[in-house]
Amino acid sequence: MSDNKKKWFTLNLNSKHKQTSSSCGCGKTSGGCNSHQPKKEELSNDAFFEAAVDASIGDERHKDGFDQVFDVKMDRRSAFKKLTASLLIGAGAAASCTSVTSSSESKEKAQIDWEEQFKGNYKLMDDKEKSATVDRLVRSYQLRTGKNINMSSKNAEEDVLFGYAFNISKCQGYMDCVSACVEENNQDRNSEMQYIRIHEMKDGKGFNFNEADDNYYHEVPAEGHFYMGTQCFHCDNPPCVEVCPVQATWREEDGLVVVDYDWCVGCRYCMAACPYDGRRFNWSKPEVPEEEINKNQHYLGNRMRKKGVMEKCTFCVQRSRAGKNPACVEACPTGARIFGNLLDPNSTIRWVLENKKVFRLKEDLGTEPKFWYFMD
Amino acid sequence: MSASLSSRRSFIKKMAATAAMTAAATMFPGIVFASEQLAGVPEGSLDWKKGPCRFCGVGCGILVGVENGKAVAVKGDPNSSVNKGLLCVKGYHQIMCIQAKDRLEHALVKKNGTYVKTPINEALDIVANKMKETIEKHGKDSVAMYTSGQSTIPEGYVASKFMKGAIGTNNLDCNARLCMASAVAGFLTTFGADEPMGCYEDFDYADYYITWGNNMAEMHPVLFSRMLEEKNRRGAKIIDFATRTTRSSMAADRSILFEPQTDLAVGNAICYEIINNGWVNKSFVEKYCNFSKGLTKMGYGLEDKYKFKDKPTKINFEDYKAFLEDYSPEKVSKLTKVSVKDIKYLAAIYGDPNKKVMSLWCMGVNQHTRGTWMNNIIYNIHLLTGKISEPGNSPFSLTGQPSACGTAREVGTFTHKLPKGVVMNPKHRAKAAKIWKVPVEKIPSKPTYHATEMFRAVDRGDIKFIWTQAVNPLVSLPRTSRFRPGMEKESCFVVVSDVFPTPTSDVADVILPASWHIEKSGLYGNSERRTQHWDQMVEGPGETTPDAWMFIEVAKRMGYGDLFPYSKENHVEEIYNEYRQFHAGKKHEMAPLEVLKKESGAIWPYVDGKSTQWRFNAKYDPACSNGEEFHFYGKPDGKAVIWQRPYEPAPEMPDNEYPFWLNTGRVIEHWHTGSMTRRIPVLHKAMPHAYVEFHPDDAAALGIRNGAKVKVSSRRGSCILPASINERGLPTKGQIFVPFFDENMLINDVTLDAFCPISKEPDYKKCAVKVEKV
Amino acid sequence: MKIHRYIYNLTYCLLIVILMTSCKHDKEHEYHSVTDKIEAESKNYKGIKTSSETFIDGMNLFEVTENEITFLIPTRKDKIKSYKCTECHTQPLAKMQTNDIKKAHWNIKINHADANTMNCVTCHNSDNMNDLKSITGHSIDLNKSYKLCSQCHQKQYKDWTGGAHGKRIESWANPRASMTCVNCHNPHSPGFDTKWPARFNTQKVKERK
């Protein structure tokens, strides 16, 4: 397609704008950052603002490049026009900053979007830059909705390695964990995204995932069946991290495998690489009703995502780094889920690993998941 | 009960049904109960008429069952969204007080030291003549009127028109000065518009209810029942922040105690935490808030003729943040006796954007020598986090009296107020003059005496004639030890309109027999801006007359009859319709009388047939006109003010000679000075007399046992009371608590008449006393 | 030829080097499995800053040490409204010893093992009704009711002390606070009924179709 061709062409090193990484700076699948080809088009302030909002974090009004590229047939001219939206932020922000007529709010919005567009990979940021990006995101949310959120960029603590254990005998299939996870992590309600899957399997057939049912809806526990749950296992040797072409996902010091939603390009290679179906993709713009939004967020965790990025269980990084149990652990009424610090020799997770007969799924793949199963 | 009943059997049946409903009501939540009521207890020949309750500021809707002209039953009005059919112990028994044997049925005039029964017209002649005489001899400002937050709206309106429009003096104040003035000053300084911006429906949405120094379980029981219901149903949490442990603390999820007066410091510490933890809703503060500071070290109003005017200066956010550096939780923890953990816990609740918080306060914050400041500080917390004017997020200033909002604040029966606006503003005077049809020069432009100062003036002899109505100042004023001899002086002619004899009527020269609540028609306005109307339900005994009509009669005798062209049968309606004109407009429109007669009240502003439940929020309030999401239209630039207010100590703190803090307040069984509730046998038996609460360690140190008589004395007076240890409430060490309903144990002889310099509201909660065994 | 041989050796060495370095290692440390990592890194474990105190603050917890593990559990006496049983039952009811037990607390039905194994006096101490009693007749404090349960349910008790049975309160950090038996299981009817699951994923049904 013509747009793809554009993409190849524009990975050009004649960039006037310095970027900290050689890969694409914007989180869009819409054909890359065209900042290398300055296209000076004269647009009114309103259009500037529109363009700025268009490509901003969490744009709300127009279709973005994903649909344009894959769904819509259009001629080269209009496609090109739309694809330079990214570029226009730069020119537009510069113009609107100096303009007298646009309000200080839209100037600020454009400023935030400009800075967010060109920030580097979160992994490479120092603490100051991290808190700066968090402040920008909080501010952007306030400007857009007038509501306040708490976003944290807390780093991993030393001597902490998170581990998880799941008691198959205890799980009764209540799915309270699934519900709590969806609410805590601001997941898309339209596509009913769930990080956790609870599998109902027939007794006597072992772990037969082919015949497991994760979408049952009847009284539980049902006779002759048992239940177990899967989610991202936060492997210590994660295949998803290896295959990411842009290094948008990585394993943190405390063992959590996280995704930077602003860096992810949405290629879904990691989704293919994960042997446990741990990762989820936003095929459409994620929407959560206003009253249900969890406003205590973390940059790497439950902040509002946009269309076309990956997400997954983060062991509720916004909770666990503060010392709280993840939402699923807290919600489980039977106490089937156990969470803790693997490096603490006195923790309950260590006791489980040492005293119960634990196993992990697909050990032979060498992914070293930090999620063990056991039975009473 | 008299014998004029249909049949004893059916009456007993009805009584039993009512008693069962009463008992059931105290056990089950009102919501279930209401539908059972509607399902029907056999009505018989009872005529049920609706109205608001006579007592507290919650303003529950009641239905009074009248049979053969006698009120025989009370039940909650299931159609009222306030109480949904539930009442409290005072509400259910209120009509019993009119059966009291010593009811004032005739006018009494003091002749040669004894009270002589006089026909009402003669008594009114005497009053009018004395008033005219005093004005001629000593000038307009020698006569004064002291009305009430329990007066109906027409009564307040007529009093205001009479004093300010007809006679031309600003010597009109009311007892709401003693309860809500600080709240009013808080509203006006922060928002420019009086009265809460939320409504009771906030209870249904809030996740946290934080009470600041008030005991809602006893003082606003039906609202507390609603909070408990939400606690059970939704897991909402109640946090009690007070100076002593009360029934509210025992039902709360957490009880945090603080040292008296230091709520100022804790409030500022919470603001410090909010700013320093990044919980400020920056875009809300930038768009909708200004910063200001006022004068400090203002004194306490202890001297006669004390005058104070605040001078605001504009500051910015950085100044405010720098000011709060002195109020970090670590720094204030020792002074306030609140742990750093608890302060951070409170701050985290306000700072968590997921949680909806309702702050509730009443007398603990208002009856405070820095009450205006404390109101400002609570609003600061809600403005910094943007938690205001939306369902569930609500700083809610609760009102104590049934119509302090409706009458005192909205009609403006204060020395400086008019029904719309203030006397100092020529435009407001012009509007009043137009509606009242008086020359604008008649309305005086300078305020004269607020409540405390008014009685000081009586004591000094500056006021020679005072008329009190629906109020009992010689039990309810602070430092009654000074004001009682003052009112007994020959120099002052005292007229008292009341339903029962009280210590105030004991010093009166003329006692006028007033109609009780349901013996007249009227309107009240409660805490959530709801105006409620009731029609007269029964005839009053003897020559009892509605207060409004007595004012009108005196006015006629003084030659102002043409200003009060109302008919006796219909004066309430006519007055209300005249009064409505003052508030026309989207910001304060009052509902028309037909709506009030049909519905169980309507909230103002009543615009286009709908009550405005949340003000200042463009989504709910049609008065918002500047296109922004929030418009604080009380202020000219549409922005609310965050006030920088410091902590200042109380005027009289415990020392070696007087080592205890004295805190006064109420109990659930009795209303204010007890003139009505102590005449209700059930309530009187439940709580026959006042007492003084001690902490057990203090009592042990003094060798005092439960029930022992002790003498509580201050530099002003003393009072003898029985001790109460570990009974209803538990003060902290070094503090005692006395309820003020008992006229035989007059604790206000002991209290101090210091007041907040801005609002002029006295502080009943803090003075220094000593305790001795008797 | 010598050059061939030389090239052959060089390639061989390069191959070996490549093979050796192609083993996937962590950037910072070289562990072959996560358990190795855990062993190595927890050698110098000194404790962490994150603690559960902010979360368990305000709860009535007390410390117990069982199986050489110390942790906090909630008190029980303050949560039973009618505790101090002796406030009503001032005299030990001899009636409890008999089978005629329908008169006391008539609304409690025992659904715990069968009638041969358990009745009221199996657990409740008729001499001191504020306490429970063990199989051998010793008094057990109501706050430590787990001692009673552990008499029969040894396995669950052992798992509970370690943390594999039961639930933790609020936080994964130390000090550890865990629920006790009675916080989840009603001692008179400890089993759980079936119920409906919390969530139904209509989207997946669509996808499957």
Tab-separated table of N, CA, C and O in Angstrom, chain B residues 131-180:
chain	number	residue	atom	x	y	z
B	131	MET	N	-43.891	51.249	72.722
B	131	MET	CA	-42.896	51.341	71.654
B	131	MET	C	-42.869	52.762	71.094
B	131	MET	O	-41.796	53.359	70.920
B	132	LYS	N	-44.055	53.298	70.836
B	132	LYS	CA	-44.122	54.657	70.299
B	132	LYS	C	-43.468	55.637	71.247
B	132	LYS	O	-42.682	56.497	70.854
B	133	GLU	N	-43.800	55.494	72.520
B	133	GLU	CA	-43.257	56.381	73.553
B	133	GLU	C	-41.738	56.321	73.570
B	133	GLU	O	-41.057	57.334	73.603
B	134	THR	N	-41.214	55.111	73.552
B	134	THR	CA	-39.766	54.971	73.642
B	134	THR	C	-39.096	55.594	72.434
B	134	THR	O	-38.053	56.236	72.554
B	135	ILE	N	-39.703	55.406	71.263
B	135	ILE	CA	-39.084	55.973	70.068
B	135	ILE	C	-39.098	57.484	70.145
B	135	ILE	O	-38.126	58.157	69.813
B	136	GLU	N	-40.233	58.041	70.608
B	136	GLU	CA	-40.310	59.504	70.683
B	136	GLU	C	-39.306	60.058	71.677
B	136	GLU	O	-38.631	61.045	71.405
B	137	LYS	N	-39.181	59.374	72.824
B	137	LYS	CA	-38.292	59.931	73.861
B	137	LYS	C	-36.823	59.689	73.557
B	137	LYS	O	-35.991	60.545	73.755
B	138	HIS	N	-36.494	58.465	73.082
B	138	HIS	CA	-35.088	58.112	72.995
B	138	HIS	C	-34.593	57.823	71.587
B	138	HIS	O	-33.440	57.475	71.387
B	139	GLY	N	-35.472	57.925	70.595
B	139	GLY	CA	-34.981	57.702	69.242
B	139	GLY	C	-35.259	56.295	68.747
B	139	GLY	O	-35.584	55.393	69.518
B	140	LYS	N	-35.123	56.163	67.428
B	140	LYS	CA	-35.477	54.886	66.808
B	140	LYS	C	-34.616	53.734	67.309
B	140	LYS	O	-35.078	52.609	67.416
B	141	ASP	N	-33.331	54.031	67.579
B	141	ASP	CA	-32.430	52.942	67.923
B	141	ASP	C	-32.518	52.518	69.380
B	141	ASP	O	-31.659	51.832	69.882
B	142	SER	N	-33.546	52.965	70.074
B	142	SER	CA	-33.688	52.510	71.457
B	142	SER	C	-34.649	51.343	71.570
B	142	SER	O	-34.834	50.795	72.649
B	143	VAL	N	-35.271	50.971	70.456
B	143	VAL	CA	-36.124	49.789	70.481
B	143	VAL	C	-35.456	48.697	69.670
B	143	VAL	O	-34.736	48.967	68.708
B	144	ALA	N	-35.676	47.465	70.080
B	144	ALA	CA	-35.002	46.350	69.417
B	144	ALA	C	-35.917	45.144	69.375
B	144	ALA	O	-36.850	45.022	70.172
B	145	MET	N	-35.643	44.276	68.402
B	145	MET	CA	-36.401	43.040	68.320
B	145	MET	C	-35.440	41.871	68.176
B	145	MET	O	-34.438	41.969	67.452
B	146	TYR	N	-35.733	40.791	68.856
B	146	TYR	CA	-34.856	39.624	68.814
B	146	TYR	C	-35.714	38.432	68.436
B	146	TYR	O	-36.505	37.956	69.242
B	147	THR	N	-35.598	37.990	67.171
B	147	THR	CA	-36.436	36.878	66.740
B	147	THR	C	-35.615	35.611	66.654
B	147	THR	O	-34.605	35.464	67.324
B	148	SER	N	-36.043	34.699	65.780
B	148	SER	CA	-35.560	33.342	65.976
B	148	SER	C	-35.369	32.606	64.669
B	148	SER	O	-36.016	32.918	63.673
B	149	GLY	N	-34.482	31.638	64.675
B	149	GLY	CA	-34.362	30.698	63.567
B	149	GLY	C	-35.456	29.651	63.630
B	149	GLY	O	-35.470	28.724	62.824
B	150	GLN	N	-36.375	29.811	64.570
B	150	GLN	CA	-37.534	28.927	64.626
B	150	GLN	C	-38.801	29.693	64.290
B	150	GLN	O	-39.895	29.128	64.332
B	151	SER	N	-38.633	30.995	63.963
B	151	SER	CA	-39.780	31.761	63.475
B	151	SER	C	-40.088	31.302	62.064
B	151	SER	O	-39.190	30.870	61.334
B	152	THR	N	-41.335	31.426	61.679
B	152	THR	CA	-41.672	31.048	60.308
B	152	THR	C	-41.229	32.164	59.368
B	152	THR	O	-40.906	33.273	59.800
B	153	ILE	N	-41.240	31.853	58.085
B	153	ILE	CA	-40.806	32.844	57.103
B	153	ILE	C	-41.676	34.100	57.146
B	153	ILE	O	-41.151	35.218	57.178
B	154	PRO	N	-43.000	33.984	57.195
B	154	PRO	CA	-43.801	35.209	57.294
B	154	PRO	C	-43.493	36.005	58.553
B	154	PRO	O	-43.452	37.230	58.511
B	155	GLU	N	-43.249	35.329	59.673
B	155	GLU	CA	-42.941	36.056	60.905
B	155	GLU	C	-41.666	36.858	60.744
B	155	GLU	O	-41.588	38.030	61.116
B	156	GLY	N	-40.647	36.218	60.198
B	156	GLY	CA	-39.385	36.917	60.008
B	156	GLY	C	-39.527	38.082	59.048
B	156	GLY	O	-38.976	39.157	59.259
B	157	TYR	N	-40.314	37.861	57.994
B	157	TYR	CA	-40.475	38.909	56.995
B	157	TYR	C	-41.173	40.119	57.590
B	157	TYR	O	-40.769	41.273	57.371
B	158	VAL	N	-42.231	39.866	58.339
B	158	VAL	CA	-42.970	40.978	58.943
B	158	VAL	C	-42.092	41.722	59.947
B	158	VAL	O	-42.077	42.952	59.998
B	159	ALA	N	-41.305	40.982	60.733
B	159	ALA	CA	-40.419	41.631	61.700
B	159	ALA	C	-39.437	42.539	60.985
B	159	ALA	O	-39.198	43.677	61.400
B	160	SER	N	-38.878	42.017	59.895
B	160	SER	CA	-37.891	42.804	59.161
B	160	SER	C	-38.526	44.062	58.576
B	160	SER	O	-37.993	45.171	58.677
B	161	LYS	N	-39.693	43.887	57.960
B	161	LYS	CA	-40.365	45.041	57.357
B	161	LYS	C	-40.742	46.061	58.429
B	161	LYS	O	-40.629	47.280	58.229
B	162	PHE	N	-41.196	45.573	59.550
B	162	PHE	CA	-41.625	46.441	60.638
B	162	PHE	C	-40.465	47.269	61.160
B	162	PHE	O	-40.512	48.495	61.244
B	163	MET	N	-39.359	46.582	61.499
B	163	MET	CA	-38.261	47.299	62.117
B	163	MET	C	-37.516	48.158	61.108
B	163	MET	O	-37.224	49.314	61.346
B	164	LYS	N	-37.217	47.589	59.957
B	164	LYS	CA	-36.349	48.304	59.027
B	164	LYS	C	-37.121	49.210	58.073
B	164	LYS	O	-36.643	50.276	57.697
B	165	GLY	N	-38.320	48.735	57.669
B	165	GLY	CA	-39.075	49.526	56.708
B	165	GLY	C	-40.003	50.540	57.354
B	165	GLY	O	-40.138	51.665	56.913
B	166	ALA	N	-40.644	50.121	58.452
B	166	ALA	CA	-41.627	51.004	59.071
B	166	ALA	C	-40.979	51.929	60.100
B	166	ALA	O	-40.986	53.140	59.961
B	167	ILE	N	-40.346	51.317	61.107
B	167	ILE	CA	-39.747	52.159	62.145
B	167	ILE	C	-38.444	52.775	61.655
B	167	ILE	O	-38.139	53.931	61.920
B	168	GLY	N	-37.662	52.000	60.946
B	168	GLY	CA	-36.415	52.547	60.410
B	168	GLY	C	-35.238	52.348	61.340
B	168	GLY	O	-34.380	53.197	61.501
B	169	THR	N	-35.149	51.163	61.932
B	169	THR	CA	-33.982	50.878	62.752
B	169	THR	C	-33.443	49.500	62.380
B	169	THR	O	-34.197	48.606	61.997
B	170	ASN	N	-32.119	49.352	62.498
B	170	ASN	CA	-31.528	48.055	62.230
B	170	ASN	C	-31.381	47.221	63.496
B	170	ASN	O	-30.626	46.259	63.524
B	171	ASN	N	-32.103	47.589	64.537
B	171	ASN	CA	-31.998	46.835	65.787
B	171	ASN	C	-32.820	45.552	65.714
B	171	ASN	O	-33.759	45.336	66.488
B	172	LEU	N	-32.502	44.742	64.748
B	172	LEU	CA	-33.199	43.467	64.607
B	172	LEU	C	-32.131	42.401	64.464
B	172	LEU	O	-31.306	42.457	63.560
B	173	ASP	N	-32.132	41.432	65.372
B	173	ASP	CA	-31.216	40.319	65.213
B	173	ASP	C	-31.944	39.073	65.699
B	173	ASP	O	-33.062	39.159	66.212
B	174	CYS	N	-31.318	37.935	65.549
B	174	CYS	CA	-32.034	36.719	65.911
B	174	CYS	C	-31.075	35.694	66.486
B	174	CYS	O	-29.856	35.870	66.444
B	175	ASN	N	-31.632	34.624	67.003
B	175	ASN	CA	-30.765	33.654	67.666
B	175	ASN	C	-29.965	32.812	66.682
B	175	ASN	O	-29.089	32.061	67.092
B	176	ALA	N	-30.240	32.971	65.375
B	176	ALA	CA	-29.383	32.270	64.414
B	176	ALA	C	-27.984	32.871	64.428
B	176	ALA	O	-27.036	32.267	63.954
B	177	ARG	N	-27.859	34.059	64.992
B	177	ARG	CA	-26.529	34.634	65.177
B	177	ARG	C	-25.710	33.724	66.080
B	177	ARG	O	-24.500	33.655	65.970
B	178	LEU	N	-26.403	33.030	67.005
B	178	LEU	CA	-25.694	32.173	67.947
B	178	LEU	C	-25.408	30.794	67.377
B	178	LEU	O	-24.743	29.991	68.018
B	179	CYS	N	-25.969	30.469	66.203
B	179	CYS	CA	-25.717	29.128	65.709
B	179	CYS	C	-25.143	29.083	64.303
B	179	CYS	O	-24.273	28.247	64.033
B	180	MET	N	-25.572	29.936	63.396
B	180	MET	CA	-25.119	29.754	62.013
B	180	MET	C	-24.339	30.923	61.452
B	180	MET	O	-23.912	30.876	60.311
